[in-house]
Amino acid sequence: MNRMTLTELRYIVAVSQKNHFGLASQACFVSQPTLSIAIKKLEGELGVRLFERSSKNEIRITEIGQQVIDQAHIVLQETRILSEIAQQGKDPLSGTFKLGVIYTIGPYLLPSLIPKLKKLAPNLKLIIEENFTINLYQSLKQGVLDAIIISYPFAEPGIETVPLYEEPFVVALPRDHAWNKRKEIPPEDLAQEDLMLLGAGHCFRDQVINACPNCMLGNSEITRSLEGGSLETIRHMVAAGTGITVLPQTSILHSYHDDERLIDFKPFKAPAPSRTVAIAWRKHYPRKETIATIRETIQASPLNGVEILR
Amino acid sequence: MNRMTLTELRYIVAVSQKNHFGLASQACFVSQPTLSIAIKKLEGELGVRLFERSSKNEIRITEIGQQVIDQAHIVLQETRILSEIAQQGKDPLSGTFKLGVIYTIGPYLLPSLIPKLKKLAPNLKLIIEENFTINLYQSLKQGVLDAIIISYPFAEPGIETVPLYEEPFVVALPRDHAWNKRKEIPPEDLAQEDLMLLGAGHCFRDQVINACPNCMLGNSEITRSLEGGSLETIRHMVAAGTGITVLPQTSILHSYHDDERLIDFKPFKAPAPSRTVAIAWRKHYPRKETIATIRETIQASPLNGVEILR
DNA sequence: CTTTGTTCATAGTTTTTATTCATCACAAGT
DNA sequence: ACTTGTGATGAATAAAAACTATGAACAAAG
């Protein structure tokens, strides 16, 4: 079982154009016998004579030969299109890229990242999903997402990560809070206060709990009613004087609204608790250059108060 | 410069369907390394990664890979169509066949031949051209016609002929002609009469002149005015008593009209002059079977009074 | 009637490509 | 650690495609 070849199709097209085996073979950069044999083989496979050869004078294309050559043109045209498709796909900054970001990073990172990427890679269609780490990981593993931006610790088999930056946590107090004269807050002091945290599932919640011993002892009803809320919601509640919270440094950049005047941000006492933000992808993901571009874009002009990690 | 292969396209389509190199290789009846290497080569040529391989679990198709595979489907589909076209063209009794016939044979041969061929080869589209031998020959040589039916002598370089049948000439007299009691006419007697002949260009004219010595001595004005006429026109004139003529035997079969009663047909004295009707084609013409069918059809039920030649 | 030139076909050989078998490296589960 | 399933790799082999040289057919010119 021997099948027809694109080369053979190129040969018969050349013969049909030159009306001459010798000239056609030159046009194909092969010797004349090569072309003769290839066409003979193709004719044998198809079971039809494509050309009428007369010693002198020109070649004549048979009726069926003309139909076959017309179709060969179509086949070759489609292969050319295939090459073009691949050619366009070569650009790592083209096509669609699906990026997942956890809830507690997205609102602070994306507003600056997306316009920069759009400028740097106008042909890259970026699709963003915000979700919990666990859901992003599932989507990444299944191939629904191309990369995700999460917070350490994050180590999964078959997934590679690179840290992007480290951002310290800060304490957010109402202006009239008793601590508003303090320069810095030791993490263990938070145990005394009504600390509002995000619901379960947010890794930021766990990180804060880890960083601040016993802070969950005074676990109030307010905290429970915050399940499903966002950091922004909690910030509003701080402004309203409901309690205090811990926020990532980068969220302060977004405090250009009214809350700003009603909230005091206090750094933690060194060593301040912090989180490491990283980008993760499947180990065998083929478009690593695209990820590198995103990574560089984030690190080239980092958000305020974070430390770039290389 | 190394080009993509249809086999490679079949491989990537198989992998996309099986999501598994091993299974795909089985589906293609090759070993797994064969398939791996072929795909690697194709990816190298296209400059894009088509599949994301993870050791465990299934293969994932990249975004660009999916586009390439979609296009590969199209290419393969078009090659299948090409094969089908060739398959249909295999039937020698399909397609178009252009047959040329000289003026003095067409009207007598074609009325019986065409229906027979239509029944025998319903898929064969027959196109008929009637013309002088010289014009038919030109068209045959140029490939405009596939075969021609002519009268001997006919020998041209690059053209093959096979005789079909031999038909005697007969003399056509008005009923009231002086010769109407004679059983047969010696060719040389025609010199005495007002013989009407076709115009120059008709080979039948030359054949009659050759067969009947001196018949052109009494070359009348009538004969000259017949330039451009047909045998049927001349026959009408015989019926009208204008003169006598020589006709091929097969034309009598068509004398079912009124002229019949007004014309006497007399055979020539043996050896009666005759013409050999033959079919001719280019030596390298590829559809010889089609010609054989036409030839057999003509010879299977010959016209009245002709002798089949093999 | 031979010679010459053109053209495609064929033979024999070489080079290139495709394929195979055996084995490796890797990651997941057990 | 061991086993299993996966694709990749290396060396050897089979298959194909390619080339050079030559042949056969034939038309045109001497």
XYZ file of C-alpha atoms (C1' of nucleotides) in Angstrom:
680
model
C 0.000 0.000 0.000
C 1.816 2.999 -1.312
C 0.323 6.426 -1.249
C 0.532 9.486 -3.367
C 2.987 12.196 -2.443
C 2.842 15.964 -2.425
C 6.069 15.909 -4.421
C 4.362 13.922 -7.140
C 1.548 16.433 -7.224
C 4.113 19.210 -7.596
C 5.627 17.281 -10.467
C 2.427 16.865 -12.424
C 1.552 20.501 -11.879
C 4.958 21.483 -13.222
C 4.536 19.289 -16.286
C 1.114 20.760 -16.919
C 2.621 24.233 -16.782
C 5.690 23.569 -18.898
C 4.159 21.008 -21.231
C 7.560 19.404 -21.169
C 9.102 16.800 -18.869
C 12.605 18.210 -19.111
C 11.644 21.802 -18.360
C 9.319 20.698 -15.624
C 12.072 18.692 -13.970
C 14.326 21.745 -14.022
C 11.568 23.798 -12.457
C 11.349 21.195 -9.696
C 15.141 21.069 -9.331
C 15.318 17.374 -10.065
C 16.554 15.336 -12.991
C 14.245 14.366 -15.797
C 14.204 10.638 -15.006
C 13.204 11.402 -11.432
C 10.193 13.252 -12.664
C 9.328 10.660 -15.294
C 9.437 7.834 -12.805
C 7.461 9.724 -10.192
C 4.714 10.526 -12.653
C 4.670 6.982 -13.906
C 4.262 5.782 -10.329
C 1.441 8.222 -9.693
C -0.302 7.228 -12.893
C 0.037 3.618 -11.842
C -1.441 4.302 -8.421
C -4.329 6.336 -9.731
C -4.902 3.877 -12.539
C -5.213 6.600 -15.140
C -2.921 8.143 -17.688
C -2.460 11.829 -16.935
C -0.323 12.808 -19.891
C -0.140 11.770 -23.493
C 3.521 11.714 -24.412
C 4.519 12.142 -28.010
C 8.198 11.991 -28.744
C 8.412 15.190 -30.660
C 6.214 18.156 -29.933
C 4.652 18.907 -26.657
C 2.983 16.885 -23.970
C -0.777 16.707 -24.012
C -2.827 16.547 -20.827
C -5.604 13.986 -20.894
C -9.116 14.930 -19.928
C -8.891 13.056 -16.630
C -5.356 14.351 -16.233
C -6.633 17.898 -16.312
C -9.158 17.119 -13.608
C -6.481 15.497 -11.466
C -4.127 18.431 -11.954
C -6.858 20.887 -11.055
C -7.413 18.957 -7.848
C -3.653 18.772 -7.248
C -3.603 22.566 -7.358
C -6.207 22.614 -4.627
C -4.284 20.156 -2.468
C -1.067 22.131 -2.835
C -2.866 25.362 -2.099
C -4.220 23.889 1.120
C -0.756 22.758 2.164
C 0.487 26.271 1.545
C -2.258 27.535 3.805
C -1.162 25.032 6.420
C 2.355 26.428 6.310
C 1.030 29.939 6.628
C -1.019 28.994 9.648
C 2.087 27.573 11.266
C 4.064 30.632 10.247
C 1.661 32.933 12.012
C 1.599 30.660 15.035
C 5.373 30.943 15.330
C 5.067 34.320 17.007
C 4.964 33.567 20.737
C 3.106 36.837 21.219
C 0.156 35.815 19.110
C -2.785 33.552 19.631
C -4.770 33.180 22.791
C -3.266 32.991 26.251
C -5.400 32.017 29.206
C -4.072 33.335 32.471
C -5.460 32.517 35.891
C -4.893 34.814 38.869
C -5.959 34.326 42.452
C -8.597 36.669 43.842
C -6.228 38.461 46.229
C -3.730 39.338 43.513
C -5.874 39.978 40.443
C -7.409 43.327 41.428
C -3.979 44.818 42.223
C -1.766 43.278 39.567
C -4.020 43.132 36.516
C -4.913 46.842 36.159
C -1.290 47.660 35.396
C -0.320 44.369 33.744
C -3.041 44.143 31.126
C -2.433 47.513 29.443
C 1.302 46.857 29.382
C 0.853 43.460 27.771
C -1.621 44.853 25.314
C 0.959 47.371 24.206
C 3.861 44.928 24.168
C 1.963 42.101 22.483
C -0.995 43.513 20.600
C -1.632 40.203 18.833
C -1.826 38.222 22.032
C -5.406 37.657 23.053
C -5.354 37.490 26.809
C -8.107 35.723 28.694
C -8.128 36.168 32.450
C -9.737 34.000 35.077
C -9.817 34.938 38.744
C -10.389 32.124 41.202
C -9.042 30.279 44.240
C -5.650 28.649 43.978
C -7.127 25.171 44.033
C -9.475 25.840 41.101
C -6.787 27.576 39.115
C -4.496 24.606 39.659
C -7.146 22.194 38.424
C -7.725 24.270 35.316
C -4.008 24.565 34.703
C -3.513 20.827 35.015
C -6.380 20.125 32.631
C -5.030 22.516 30.060
C -7.882 24.999 30.391
C -5.400 27.632 31.531
C -1.937 28.261 30.117
C -0.458 29.757 33.270
C -1.584 30.918 36.685
C -0.385 33.557 39.082
C -0.574 32.351 42.633
C 1.119 32.754 45.979
C 3.641 30.391 47.509
C 3.666 27.797 48.905
C 2.747 26.101 45.689
C 4.363 22.855 44.609
C 2.536 20.370 42.442
C 3.864 17.516 40.343
C 4.228 18.364 36.702
C 3.991 22.105 37.397
C 6.854 24.548 37.252
C 6.834 27.870 39.054
C 8.991 30.949 39.144
C 8.648 33.609 41.868
C 7.782 37.069 40.654
C 7.974 39.282 43.681
C 7.582 39.282 47.428
C 5.175 41.653 49.023
C 4.931 42.407 52.751
C 1.665 42.354 54.633
C 0.439 45.486 56.359
C -2.121 46.149 59.070
C -5.124 48.275 58.186
C -6.660 50.233 61.089
C -9.521 52.662 61.343
C -8.146 56.241 61.820
C -9.512 56.411 65.337
C -7.993 53.123 66.409
C -5.938 53.030 69.601
C -2.835 51.896 67.615
C -2.788 54.877 65.305
C 0.291 56.379 66.954
C 2.374 53.189 66.573
C 5.051 53.002 63.920
C 4.873 49.231 63.504
C 2.888 46.257 64.712
C 4.341 42.976 65.966
C 2.326 40.117 64.437
C 1.469 38.608 67.784
C -0.390 41.768 68.855
C -3.158 40.992 66.395
C -4.429 38.291 68.717
C -5.896 41.030 70.898
C -7.955 42.565 68.147
C -11.103 41.892 66.170
C -9.288 40.675 63.009
C -11.377 40.413 59.866
C -10.252 37.802 57.369
C -11.357 36.357 54.066
C -13.305 33.118 53.918
C -11.766 29.679 53.672
C -10.275 28.932 50.298
C -8.342 32.158 50.039
C -4.702 31.308 50.597
C -4.156 34.829 51.844
C -6.352 34.002 54.827
C -4.164 31.048 55.697
C -1.007 33.055 55.267
C -2.204 35.713 57.680
C -3.270 33.100 60.198
C 0.129 31.476 59.941
C 1.921 34.770 60.352
C -0.051 35.996 63.369
C -0.089 33.539 66.268
C -3.450 33.126 67.985
C -5.096 35.796 65.911
C -8.068 33.522 65.453
C -8.776 33.205 69.169
C -11.067 36.191 69.157
C -12.752 34.717 66.051
C -15.845 36.885 65.881
C -19.171 36.481 64.126
C -18.154 39.240 61.801
C -15.378 37.125 60.414
C -17.762 34.286 59.729
C -20.143 36.606 57.926
C -17.299 37.571 55.602
C -17.226 34.195 53.847
C -17.403 34.898 50.168
C -16.334 38.513 50.534
C -13.320 40.186 49.045
C -10.424 42.139 50.431
C -12.075 45.291 49.185
C -15.189 44.509 51.180
C -13.082 44.039 54.277
C -11.277 47.290 53.643
C -14.608 49.116 53.526
C -15.444 47.602 56.867
C -12.164 48.787 58.316
C -12.992 52.267 57.100
C -16.372 51.947 58.780
C -14.613 51.110 62.055
C -15.873 47.535 62.295
C -12.432 46.138 63.039
C -8.902 45.781 61.730
C -7.409 43.563 59.050
C -4.244 42.562 57.310
C -3.761 43.448 53.666
C -1.054 42.804 51.112
C 1.130 45.816 50.392
C -0.010 46.103 46.780
C -3.622 46.664 47.760
C -2.686 50.084 49.150
C -1.987 51.364 45.695
C -5.650 51.049 45.091
C -6.668 53.137 48.047
C -7.324 56.225 46.040
C -10.939 56.175 47.062
C -12.604 57.681 50.090
C -11.591 54.852 52.425
C -8.057 56.148 52.226
C -8.772 59.027 54.600
C -10.429 56.697 57.094
C -7.740 53.996 57.206
C -4.237 53.902 58.668
C -1.814 51.389 57.183
C 0.865 50.188 59.571
C 3.810 47.995 58.661
C 4.511 44.883 60.649
C 7.500 44.752 62.908
C 10.423 43.145 61.072
C 10.626 40.488 59.978
C 7.318 41.470 58.482
C 5.166 38.606 57.236
C 4.875 38.565 53.476
C 3.763 36.475 50.543
C 5.680 35.400 47.486
C 3.750 35.847 44.272
C 4.701 33.399 41.527
C 3.686 32.317 38.056
C 3.144 28.616 37.367
C 2.714 26.480 34.230
C 2.730 22.864 33.188
C 6.229 21.507 32.932
C 5.823 20.589 29.238
C 3.879 23.647 28.223
C 5.342 24.621 24.841
C 4.941 28.395 24.841
C 7.436 29.216 27.557
C 8.501 32.372 25.713
C 5.020 33.744 26.120
C 5.202 33.110 29.844
C 8.642 34.664 29.984
C 7.239 37.794 28.372
C 4.484 38.047 30.939
C 6.945 37.470 33.724
C 9.296 40.136 32.427
C 6.464 42.558 31.979
C 5.445 42.138 35.612
C 8.973 42.456 36.873
C 10.012 45.326 34.618
C 7.811 47.820 36.442
C 6.888 46.258 39.738
C 4.065 47.390 41.947
C 5.026 49.719 44.785
C 6.631 48.244 47.854
C 7.354 44.770 46.487
C 10.695 43.103 46.081
C 11.471 41.553 42.718
C 12.659 37.946 42.903
C 14.857 36.445 40.219
C 14.871 22.253 1.572
C 12.673 19.528 2.874
C 8.962 19.609 2.557
C 6.072 18.351 4.568
C 4.562 15.006 3.708
C 1.038 13.697 3.517
C 2.167 10.839 5.748
C 3.171 13.323 8.406
C -0.205 14.969 8.189
C -1.841 11.575 8.612
C 0.310 11.044 11.685
C -0.640 14.266 13.412
C -4.292 13.673 12.646
C -4.009 10.212 14.180
C -2.347 11.583 17.309
C -5.026 14.221 17.628
C -7.663 11.511 17.433
C -6.054 9.031 19.803
C -4.431 11.537 22.131
C -1.662 9.002 22.388
C 1.479 8.444 20.325
C 1.483 4.692 20.752
C -2.146 4.171 19.791
C -1.809 6.615 16.942
C 1.199 4.744 15.585
C -0.777 1.506 15.637
C -3.620 3.196 13.791
C -1.108 4.234 11.143
C 0.468 0.764 11.046
C 3.902 2.042 11.954
C 6.040 1.825 15.060
C 5.891 4.465 17.738
C 9.389 5.865 17.081
C 8.498 6.329 13.423
C 5.594 8.489 14.406
C 7.523 10.387 17.061
C 10.328 11.206 14.677
C 8.003 12.197 11.867
C 6.079 14.560 14.101
C 9.269 15.996 15.488
C 10.458 16.642 11.937
C 7.181 18.298 11.000
C 7.240 20.461 14.107
C 10.767 21.448 13.224
C 9.821 22.378 9.686
C 6.771 24.358 10.693
C 8.628 25.954 13.544
C 5.823 25.345 16.006
C 5.097 22.775 18.632
C 1.903 20.910 17.770
C 1.587 18.720 20.831
C 2.389 19.145 24.470
C 3.765 15.823 25.666
C 3.462 14.946 29.308
C 4.991 11.661 30.290
C 1.981 10.326 32.074
C -1.539 11.205 31.080
C -2.630 12.180 27.665
C -1.200 14.342 24.960
C -2.446 17.882 24.743
C -2.860 19.668 21.441
C -1.535 23.197 21.399
C -3.654 26.046 20.153
C -1.626 26.364 16.967
C -1.471 22.576 16.752
C -5.236 22.423 16.590
C -5.280 24.922 13.752
C -2.625 22.957 11.887
C -4.490 19.690 12.415
C -7.733 21.234 11.210
C -5.927 22.324 8.062
C -4.317 18.891 7.739
C -7.809 17.415 7.675
C -8.649 19.664 4.776
C -5.504 18.719 2.868
C -6.150 15.019 3.365
C -9.768 15.411 2.354
C -8.684 17.076 -0.875
C -6.275 14.257 -1.637
C -9.108 11.804 -1.116
C -11.141 13.765 -3.611
C -8.225 13.601 -6.020
C -8.217 9.815 -5.745
C -11.934 9.695 -6.325
C -11.618 11.819 -9.428
C -9.021 9.417 -10.767
C -11.183 6.464 -9.781
C -14.083 7.761 -11.820
C -11.798 8.536 -14.726
C -10.621 4.925 -14.816
C -13.716 3.840 -16.716
C -12.776 4.076 -20.402
C -16.445 4.544 -21.207
C -16.783 7.717 -19.191
C -15.743 11.276 -19.744
C -15.907 13.171 -22.983
C -14.895 11.760 -26.320
C -14.578 14.030 -29.330
C -15.050 12.221 -32.599
C -14.547 13.739 -36.011
C -16.227 12.291 -39.109
C -15.880 13.386 -42.711
C -18.913 14.931 -44.377
C -19.490 12.029 -46.725
C -19.606 9.430 -43.971
C -21.249 11.234 -41.069
C -24.815 11.403 -42.317
C -24.881 7.673 -43.050
C -22.845 6.230 -40.182
C -23.786 8.428 -37.241
C -27.577 7.883 -37.169
C -27.035 4.244 -36.276
C -23.757 4.601 -34.372
C -24.751 7.262 -31.869
C -27.781 5.465 -30.363
C -25.790 2.247 -30.096
C -22.939 3.968 -28.293
C -25.317 5.803 -26.042
C -26.784 2.491 -24.967
C -23.442 0.728 -24.630
C -21.648 3.580 -22.862
C -24.216 5.825 -21.229
C -21.516 7.720 -19.298
C -19.517 8.559 -22.366
C -20.257 12.073 -23.525
C -19.805 11.980 -27.264
C -19.052 15.150 -29.167
C -19.186 14.935 -32.955
C -17.577 17.175 -35.509
C -18.196 16.824 -39.218
C -15.618 18.345 -41.529
C -13.171 17.731 -44.354
C -10.421 15.198 -43.844
C -7.751 17.879 -43.737
C -9.477 19.853 -40.985
C -10.234 16.747 -38.982
C -6.606 15.734 -39.236
C -5.464 19.122 -37.973
C -7.819 18.942 -35.030
C -6.763 15.394 -34.276
C -3.101 16.340 -34.331
C -3.689 19.298 -32.055
C -5.609 17.197 -29.577
C -8.919 18.925 -30.185
C -10.343 15.610 -31.355
C -9.741 12.195 -29.828
C -10.342 10.183 -32.993
C -11.566 10.718 -36.521
C -13.384 8.575 -39.009
C -12.050 9.122 -42.495
C -11.530 7.362 -45.773
C -8.313 5.871 -47.060
C -5.810 6.774 -48.270
C -4.817 8.318 -44.998
C -1.307 8.091 -43.635
C 0.149 10.760 -41.421
C 3.129 10.646 -39.081
C 2.166 10.048 -35.498
C -1.303 8.855 -36.435
C -2.512 5.281 -36.287
C -5.455 4.011 -38.293
C -7.498 0.866 -38.454
C -9.855 0.111 -41.368
C -13.472 -0.340 -40.427
C -15.207 -1.378 -43.566
C -15.060 -1.086 -47.316
C -18.024 0.209 -49.212
C -18.499 0.103 -52.960
C -19.516 3.104 -55.011
C -22.731 3.038 -57.010
C -24.030 5.127 -59.861
C -27.184 7.126 -59.307
C -29.321 7.773 -62.404
C -32.582 9.523 -62.960
C -35.326 6.928 -63.591
C -35.698 8.055 -67.172
C -32.009 7.822 -67.947
C -30.875 5.896 -71.014
C -28.890 3.478 -68.835
C -31.815 2.371 -66.716
C -31.934 -1.042 -68.293
C -28.269 -1.799 -67.621
C -27.301 -4.151 -64.780
C -23.921 -2.604 -64.134
C -21.826 0.334 -65.259
C -18.141 0.174 -66.209
C -16.378 3.139 -64.570
C -15.019 4.433 -67.835
C -18.529 4.959 -69.233
C -19.046 7.855 -66.866
C -16.828 10.021 -69.023
C -19.693 10.298 -71.469
C -22.131 11.696 -68.956
C -22.807 14.888 -67.089
C -21.300 13.734 -63.805
C -22.082 15.842 -60.749
C -19.451 15.788 -58.037
C -18.800 17.429 -54.683
C -16.552 20.443 -54.412
C -12.835 20.302 -53.851
C -11.857 19.259 -50.350
C -14.140 16.279 -50.233
C -11.995 13.205 -50.561
C -14.940 11.364 -52.013
C -14.735 13.622 -55.055
C -11.106 12.701 -55.615
C -11.845 9.034 -55.172
C -14.537 9.099 -57.807
C -12.328 11.009 -60.200
C -9.585 8.470 -59.662
C -11.930 5.565 -60.217
C -13.544 6.873 -63.371
C -11.054 7.781 -66.107
C -11.749 10.988 -67.931
C -15.007 11.602 -66.134
C -14.027 15.201 -65.668
C -13.688 15.884 -69.394
C -17.268 16.972 -69.689
C -16.821 19.110 -66.602
C -19.966 21.179 -66.742
C -20.939 24.429 -65.134
C -23.319 22.525 -62.922
C -20.448 20.766 -61.252
C -18.746 24.031 -60.481
C -21.900 25.416 -58.959
C -21.972 22.500 -56.560
C -18.976 23.698 -54.587
C -20.026 23.684 -50.969
C -22.927 21.315 -51.547
C -23.475 17.929 -50.014
C -24.116 14.465 -51.405
C -27.727 14.871 -50.458
C -27.987 18.018 -52.563
C -26.530 16.174 -55.498
C -28.921 13.325 -54.999
C -31.853 15.746 -55.186
C -30.452 17.016 -58.435
C -30.220 13.489 -59.806
C -33.832 12.982 -58.870
C -34.640 16.212 -60.700
C -32.951 14.827 -63.805
C -30.092 17.304 -63.870
C -27.453 14.626 -64.332
C -25.986 11.506 -62.851
C -23.604 10.997 -59.938
C -21.642 8.447 -57.982
C -22.590 7.756 -54.373
C -21.215 5.529 -51.655
C -23.229 2.408 -51.030
C -24.228 3.416 -47.501
C -25.986 6.538 -48.681
C -28.677 4.388 -50.245
C -29.902 3.344 -46.865
C -30.992 6.881 -46.419
C -33.058 6.994 -49.561
C -36.346 6.524 -47.847
C -37.537 9.858 -49.073
C -39.277 10.765 -52.285
C -36.107 10.811 -54.342
C -36.015 7.057 -54.080
C -38.716 6.622 -56.657
C -36.966 8.945 -59.064
C -33.480 7.438 -58.850
C -31.999 4.215 -60.111
C -28.906 2.938 -58.320
C -26.614 0.842 -60.497
C -23.580 -1.053 -59.297
C -20.270 -0.587 -61.020
C -18.875 -3.363 -63.145
C -16.470 -5.445 -61.088
C -13.995 -4.602 -59.775
C -16.265 -1.876 -58.491
C -14.532 1.202 -57.160
C -14.893 1.561 -53.439
C -13.622 3.424 -50.437
C -12.172 2.104 -47.226
C -13.539 3.802 -44.143
C -11.161 3.878 -41.201
C -10.807 5.286 -37.722
C -7.649 7.190 -36.825
C -6.054 8.452 -33.589
C -2.792 9.822 -32.316
C -0.267 7.084 -31.831
C 0.170 7.905 -28.126
C -3.458 8.578 -27.373
C -4.049 6.952 -23.992
C -7.697 5.898 -24.221
C -7.325 3.217 -26.834
C -9.977 1.096 -25.152
C -12.519 3.791 -25.830
C -11.576 3.765 -29.483
C -11.731 -0.018 -29.541
C -15.269 0.152 -28.210
C -16.322 2.562 -30.925
C -14.676 0.434 -33.552
C -16.347 -2.715 -32.310
C -19.684 -0.983 -32.165
C -19.403 0.044 -35.791
C -18.288 -3.377 -36.914
C -20.739 -5.360 -34.803
C -23.725 -4.301 -36.893
C -22.370 -2.924 -40.126
C -24.296 -0.777 -42.551
C -25.865 -2.574 -45.479
C -23.663 -3.561 -48.367
C -20.300 -2.917 -46.748
C -17.561 -5.383 -46.093
C -16.096 -5.456 -42.575
C -12.299 -5.210 -42.515
C -10.283 -6.638 -39.629
C 18.175 7.112 -46.879
C 21.021 8.322 -43.444
C 22.100 11.689 -39.862
C 21.053 14.668 -36.213
C 18.640 16.527 -32.431
C 14.992 16.298 -29.260
C 12.339 13.924 -25.954
C 10.845 10.706 -22.749
C 11.872 5.903 -20.862
C 14.939 2.548 -18.703
C 18.948 0.466 -16.070
C 22.088 0.517 -12.578
C 23.869 2.927 -8.676
C 24.042 6.118 -4.936
C 22.078 8.967 -1.608
C 18.577 10.107 1.283
C 14.684 9.140 3.978
C 11.653 6.283 6.588
C 11.183 2.603 9.551
C 12.271 -0.777 13.032
C 14.080 -2.858 17.357
C 15.963 -2.226 21.534
C 16.643 0.808 25.093
C 16.380 5.064 27.838
C 14.487 8.663 30.756
C 10.781 10.414 33.109
C 6.833 10.758 35.955
C 2.942 8.481 38.597
C 1.094 5.099 41.314
C 1.757 1.224 44.172
C 12.182 1.621 46.199
C 9.588 -0.837 42.440
C 6.600 -1.175 38.676
C 4.096 0.746 34.887
C 3.080 3.502 31.068
C 4.729 7.086 28.243
C 7.378 9.412 24.561
C 12.402 10.096 23.128
C 16.807 8.341 21.397
C 20.479 5.477 18.913
C 22.074 2.201 15.729
C 20.882 -0.699 12.067
C 18.080 -1.711 8.176
C 14.661 -1.322 4.638
C 12.614 1.577 1.343
C 12.365 5.468 -1.488
C 13.903 8.894 -4.241
C 17.427 10.703 -6.674
C 21.261 10.884 -10.092
C 24.218 9.534 -14.265
C 24.426 7.304 -18.358
C 22.196 5.267 -21.972
C 18.431 3.762 -25.029
C 14.480 4.088 -28.180
C 11.326 6.645 -30.860
C 10.621 9.923 -34.073
C 10.621 14.119 -36.740
C 13.350 17.158 -39.435
C 17.342 18.204 -42.025
C 21.084 16.976 -44.944
